[in-house]
């Protein structure tokens, strides 16, 4: 009974930013739970290592190359996904891709502000809008899972655009949920704490900051991409049907 509740057999999941890091952990869990996967990756990024890994698990996997900074490419994602899906439908959207740029506010370049807001927030909104419209107009149920951040809740240092974008991901998740949960679309976010990925790799050059951050994690160490398997499967599956507008913290109990 409970295994069935968490099963994603017959479900088609579209996920961005899953060629490495947290997204790779998520997509591995989704494939293990039986989902068919449509990986959205940057044209310049080769998805074959992850595709091979998921295929070995037994998943059906498709890829779509799209640059989330470019709104025309974002527009292509849903129609291409529907063409590739073996059921002709898509059931879950995971908006996980994200970038950051570090600079003091006084020196923050306009183009980096635009880039971070475009990838982390605007593309997420446009994808959610397209998928929501598709589910509503076809009388289908859907689930959206957005990757937020602890910086959705408190400001980071030297990452103004990232903090602004992730704060908005949190509030947008609630706004979408308010409009859509009554129409059968659950919208939730996953909130990573400090996770060992390329995004946090630079901290090794700043041992004081690394020690400070680690001292705030009661579990005693950074999280791993695999820590996201269970939470994403839960939020993608029928097990979470009565949950919407919520934030699932995956942060080792981080205390600010
Ligand atoms: P990562 O850099 O390893 O992965 C980011 C992914 O996004 C990659 O697959 C990359 O190719 C993709 N991506 C980036 N720009 C893109 C673009 N323009 N178009 C399409 N795809 C693009 O980082 P990660 O740590 O795995 O981050 C994943 C998510 O988790 C991000 O949204 C990030 O903000 C969030 N997050 C990470 C941490 C952490 O500690 N690592 C903490 C909080 C939130």
Coordinates of C-alpha atoms and ligand atoms in Angstrom, one line a residue:
X1 CA 0.0 0.0 0.0
X2 CA 2.6 2.6 1.0
X3 CA 5.0 1.7 -1.8
X4 CA 2.1 2.2 -4.2
X5 CA 1.4 5.7 -2.7
X6 CA 5.0 6.8 -3.6
X7 CA 5.2 5.0 -7.0
X8 CA 5.7 7.2 -10.1
X9 CA 5.0 4.3 -12.6
X10 CA 3.2 5.7 -15.6
X11 CA 4.1 9.3 -14.7
X12 CA 6.1 11.6 -16.9
X13 CA 8.4 14.1 -15.2
X14 CA 10.0 17.2 -16.8
X15 CA 13.1 18.4 -14.9
X16 CA 15.5 21.3 -15.5
X17 CA 19.1 21.4 -14.2
X18 CA 19.5 17.6 -13.7
X19 CA 22.8 16.9 -15.4
X20 CA 24.6 17.2 -12.1
X21 CA 24.3 18.3 -8.4
X22 CA 21.0 18.4 -6.6
X23 CA 19.0 17.9 -9.9
X24 CA 21.0 14.7 -10.5
X25 CA 20.0 13.4 -7.0
X26 CA 16.4 14.3 -7.6
X27 CA 16.2 12.7 -11.1
X28 CA 17.8 9.5 -9.8
X29 CA 15.1 9.2 -7.1
X30 CA 12.3 10.0 -9.6
X31 CA 13.7 7.3 -12.0
X32 CA 14.0 4.7 -9.1
X33 CA 10.3 5.4 -8.3
X34 CA 9.4 4.5 -11.8
X35 CA 8.9 7.8 -13.6
X36 CA 9.6 8.4 -17.3
X37 CA 12.1 11.3 -17.4
X38 CA 12.4 14.3 -19.7
X39 CA 15.7 16.0 -18.9
X40 CA 16.0 19.7 -19.9
X41 CA 19.6 20.6 -20.3
X42 CA 21.7 23.5 -21.6
X43 CA 22.8 23.0 -25.3
X44 CA 26.4 23.2 -24.2
X45 CA 26.0 20.5 -21.5
X46 CA 26.2 16.8 -22.4
X47 CA 23.5 14.9 -20.6
X48 CA 24.7 11.4 -21.7
X49 CA 26.3 10.4 -18.3
X50 CA 23.0 11.0 -16.5
X51 CA 20.9 9.5 -19.3
X52 CA 23.1 6.3 -19.1
X53 CA 22.7 6.2 -15.3
X54 CA 18.9 6.5 -15.5
X55 CA 18.6 4.1 -18.3
X56 CA 20.5 1.5 -16.2
X57 CA 17.9 2.0 -13.5
X58 CA 15.3 1.0 -16.0
X59 CA 13.8 4.5 -16.8
X60 CA 12.6 5.7 -20.1
X61 CA 14.6 8.9 -20.7
X62 CA 14.3 11.8 -23.2
X63 CA 16.3 15.0 -23.5
X64 CA 15.5 18.5 -24.6
X65 CA 18.3 21.1 -25.1
X66 CA 17.1 24.5 -24.0
X67 CA 18.8 27.6 -22.6
X68 CA 16.6 29.0 -19.8
X69 CA 18.0 32.5 -20.3
X70 CA 16.3 32.5 -23.7
X71 CA 12.5 32.9 -23.5
X72 CA 11.9 31.4 -27.0
X73 CA 13.8 28.3 -25.9
X74 CA 11.7 28.1 -22.7
X75 CA 8.5 28.2 -24.9
X76 CA 9.6 25.1 -26.8
X77 CA 9.9 22.9 -23.7
X78 CA 6.3 21.9 -23.2
X79 CA 5.4 21.2 -26.8
X80 CA 8.6 19.1 -27.2
X81 CA 8.0 17.3 -24.0
X82 CA 4.5 16.3 -25.1
X83 CA 5.8 15.0 -28.4
X84 CA 8.5 12.9 -26.6
X85 CA 6.3 11.6 -23.8
X86 CA 5.3 7.9 -24.3
X87 CA 1.8 8.7 -22.8
X88 CA 1.4 11.9 -24.7
X89 CA 1.1 13.7 -21.4
X90 CA 3.3 15.2 -18.7
X91 CA 2.4 14.9 -15.1
X92 CA 5.2 16.7 -13.1
X93 CA 7.4 19.8 -13.6
X94 CA 10.5 20.1 -11.5
X95 CA 12.0 23.6 -11.8
X96 CA 15.5 23.0 -10.4
X97 CA 18.0 24.8 -12.6
X98 CA 19.7 27.8 -10.9
X99 CA 22.7 30.0 -11.0
X100 CA 24.4 32.6 -8.8
X101 CA 26.7 35.5 -9.2
X102 CA 28.8 36.9 -6.4
X103 CA 29.6 40.6 -6.1
X104 CA 29.1 43.4 -3.6
X105 CA 25.9 45.3 -4.3
X106 CA 27.9 48.5 -5.2
X107 CA 29.6 46.6 -8.0
X108 CA 26.8 44.3 -9.1
X109 CA 26.7 44.3 -12.9
X110 CA 23.3 44.8 -14.6
X111 CA 23.9 41.9 -16.9
X112 CA 24.5 39.5 -14.0
X113 CA 21.4 40.7 -12.2
X114 CA 19.4 40.1 -15.4
X115 CA 21.0 36.6 -16.0
X116 CA 20.3 35.4 -12.5
X117 CA 16.7 36.7 -12.4
X118 CA 16.0 35.3 -15.8
X119 CA 17.3 31.8 -15.1
X120 CA 16.2 31.4 -11.5
X121 CA 12.8 33.2 -11.6
X122 CA 11.5 34.3 -15.0
X123 CA 12.1 31.0 -16.8
X124 CA 10.5 29.2 -13.8
X125 CA 7.4 31.4 -14.0
X126 CA 7.1 30.9 -17.8
X127 CA 7.4 27.1 -17.5
X128 CA 5.0 27.0 -14.6
X129 CA 2.5 29.1 -16.6
X130 CA 2.7 26.9 -19.7
X131 CA 2.3 23.7 -17.7
X132 CA -0.5 25.0 -15.6
X133 CA -2.4 26.3 -18.6
X134 CA -1.9 22.9 -20.3
X135 CA -3.2 20.9 -17.3
X136 CA -6.2 23.2 -16.7
X137 CA -7.3 23.4 -20.3
X138 CA -7.1 19.6 -20.6
X139 CA -8.7 18.9 -17.3
X140 CA -5.6 17.1 -16.0
X141 CA -3.9 17.0 -12.6
X142 CA -0.3 18.2 -12.3
X143 CA 2.4 18.8 -9.8
X144 CA 5.1 21.5 -9.8
X145 CA 8.1 21.4 -7.5
X146 CA 10.4 24.5 -7.4
X147 CA 13.9 24.5 -5.9
X148 CA 14.1 27.5 -3.5
X149 CA 16.9 28.2 -1.0
X150 CA 17.5 29.1 2.6
X151 CA 18.2 32.6 1.0
X152 CA 14.5 32.6 0.1
X153 CA 14.1 33.3 3.9
X154 CA 17.2 35.4 4.8
X155 CA 19.6 37.5 2.7
X156 CA 22.9 36.0 1.7
X157 CA 26.1 38.0 1.5
X158 CA 27.3 39.3 -1.9
X159 CA 24.5 37.4 -3.7
X160 CA 21.8 40.1 -4.1
X161 CA 20.3 38.8 -7.3
X162 CA 20.3 35.2 -6.1
X163 CA 18.6 36.2 -2.8
X164 CA 16.0 38.3 -4.6
X165 CA 15.3 35.5 -7.1
X166 CA 15.0 32.8 -4.5
X167 CA 12.8 35.0 -2.2
X168 CA 10.5 35.3 -5.2
X169 CA 10.6 31.6 -5.9
X170 CA 9.2 31.1 -2.4
X171 CA 6.4 33.6 -2.8
X172 CA 5.6 32.6 -6.4
X173 CA 5.2 29.0 -5.2
X174 CA 2.5 30.2 -2.8
X175 CA 0.8 32.5 -5.3
X176 CA 0.7 29.6 -7.9
X177 CA -0.6 27.2 -5.3
X178 CA -3.4 29.7 -4.2
X179 CA -4.6 30.0 -7.8
X180 CA -4.2 26.3 -8.9
X181 CA -4.6 23.9 -6.0
X182 CA -8.4 24.0 -6.4
X183 CA -7.9 23.0 -10.0
X184 CA -5.9 19.9 -9.2
X185 CA -2.4 21.4 -9.5
X186 CA -0.1 21.1 -6.4
X187 CA 2.8 23.6 -6.2
X188 CA 5.4 23.1 -3.6
X189 CA 9.1 24.0 -3.1
X190 CA 12.1 22.2 -1.9
X191 CA 14.5 24.3 0.2
X192 CA 18.1 23.0 0.1
X193 CA 20.4 24.1 2.9
X194 CA 24.1 23.9 2.1
X195 CA 24.7 21.1 -0.3
X196 CA 28.0 19.8 -1.7
X197 CA 27.7 20.7 -5.4
X198 CA 29.6 22.8 -8.0
X199 CA 27.6 25.8 -6.7
X200 CA 29.1 25.6 -3.2
X201 CA 32.6 24.4 -4.3
X202 CA 34.1 27.9 -4.1
X203 CA 33.6 27.9 -0.3
X204 CA 36.6 25.6 0.0
X205 CA 38.7 28.7 -0.8
X206 CA 37.2 30.5 2.2
X207 CA 37.8 28.2 5.2
X208 CA 36.5 30.8 7.7
X209 CA 33.1 31.0 6.0
X210 CA 33.1 27.2 5.4
X211 CA 33.6 26.6 9.1
X212 CA 31.0 29.1 10.1
X213 CA 28.4 27.7 7.8
X214 CA 29.2 24.1 8.9
X215 CA 28.9 25.1 12.5
X216 CA 25.3 26.2 11.8
X217 CA 24.3 22.7 10.5
X218 CA 23.4 20.5 13.5
X219 CA 23.8 17.3 11.4
X220 CA 27.5 18.5 11.2
X221 CA 28.1 18.4 7.5
X222 CA 26.9 19.6 4.1
X223 CA 24.1 17.7 2.4
X224 CA 24.5 15.5 -0.6
X225 CA 22.5 15.4 -3.9
X226 CA 21.1 12.0 -2.9
X227 CA 19.4 13.6 0.1
X228 CA 16.9 15.0 -2.4
X229 CA 15.6 11.7 -3.7
X230 CA 13.0 11.1 -1.0
X231 CA 11.6 14.6 -0.7
X232 CA 11.2 15.0 -4.5
X233 CA 9.5 11.6 -4.9
X234 CA 7.2 12.4 -2.0
X235 CA 6.2 15.8 -3.6
X236 CA 5.8 14.2 -7.1
X237 CA 3.7 11.3 -5.9
X238 CA 0.1 10.7 -4.7
X239 CA 1.6 10.6 -1.1
X240 CA 1.5 14.4 -1.1
X241 CA -1.9 15.0 -2.8
X242 CA -3.2 17.2 0.1
X243 CA 0.0 19.3 0.3
X244 CA 0.4 22.5 -1.6
X245 CA 2.1 25.9 -1.2
X246 CA 4.5 24.2 1.3
X247 CA 8.3 24.4 1.7
X248 CA 10.2 21.2 2.4
X249 CA 13.5 22.0 4.0
X250 CA 16.4 19.7 3.2
X251 CA 19.1 21.4 5.3
X252 CA 20.3 19.1 8.1
X253 CA 18.4 21.3 10.6
X254 CA 20.3 24.5 9.7
X255 CA 20.0 27.2 12.3
X256 CA 20.5 30.8 11.2
Ligands
LIG1 P1 24.7 23.1 -10.0 O1 25.5 24.3 -10.5 O2 25.5 21.8 -9.8 O3 23.5 22.7 -11.0 C1 22.8 23.7 -11.6 C2 22.1 23.1 -12.8 O4 21.3 24.1 -13.5 C3 23.1 22.5 -13.8 O5 22.5 21.3 -14.3 C4 23.1 23.5 -14.9 O6 23.4 23.0 -16.2 C5 21.7 24.1 -14.9 N1 21.6 25.4 -15.5 C6 22.2 26.5 -15.1 N2 22.0 27.5 -15.9 C7 21.1 27.1 -16.8 C8 20.5 27.7 -18.0 N3 20.7 29.0 -18.3 N4 19.7 26.9 -18.7 C9 19.5 25.6 -18.4 N5 20.0 25.0 -17.4 C10 20.9 25.7 -16.6 O7 24.0 23.6 -8.7 P2 23.1 22.9 -7.6 O8 23.7 23.2 -6.3 O9 22.9 21.4 -7.9 O10 21.8 23.7 -7.7 C11 20.5 23.2 -8.1 C12 19.5 24.1 -7.5 O11 19.6 24.1 -6.1 C13 19.6 25.6 -7.9 O12 18.3 26.1 -8.2 C14 20.3 26.2 -6.7 O13 20.0 27.6 -6.7 C15 19.6 25.5 -5.6 N6 20.3 25.5 -4.3 C16 21.5 25.0 -4.2 C17 22.1 25.0 -2.9 C18 23.5 24.4 -2.6 O14 24.0 24.5 -1.5 N7 24.1 23.7 -3.6 C19 21.5 25.7 -1.8 C20 20.2 26.2 -2.1 C21 19.6 26.1 -3.3

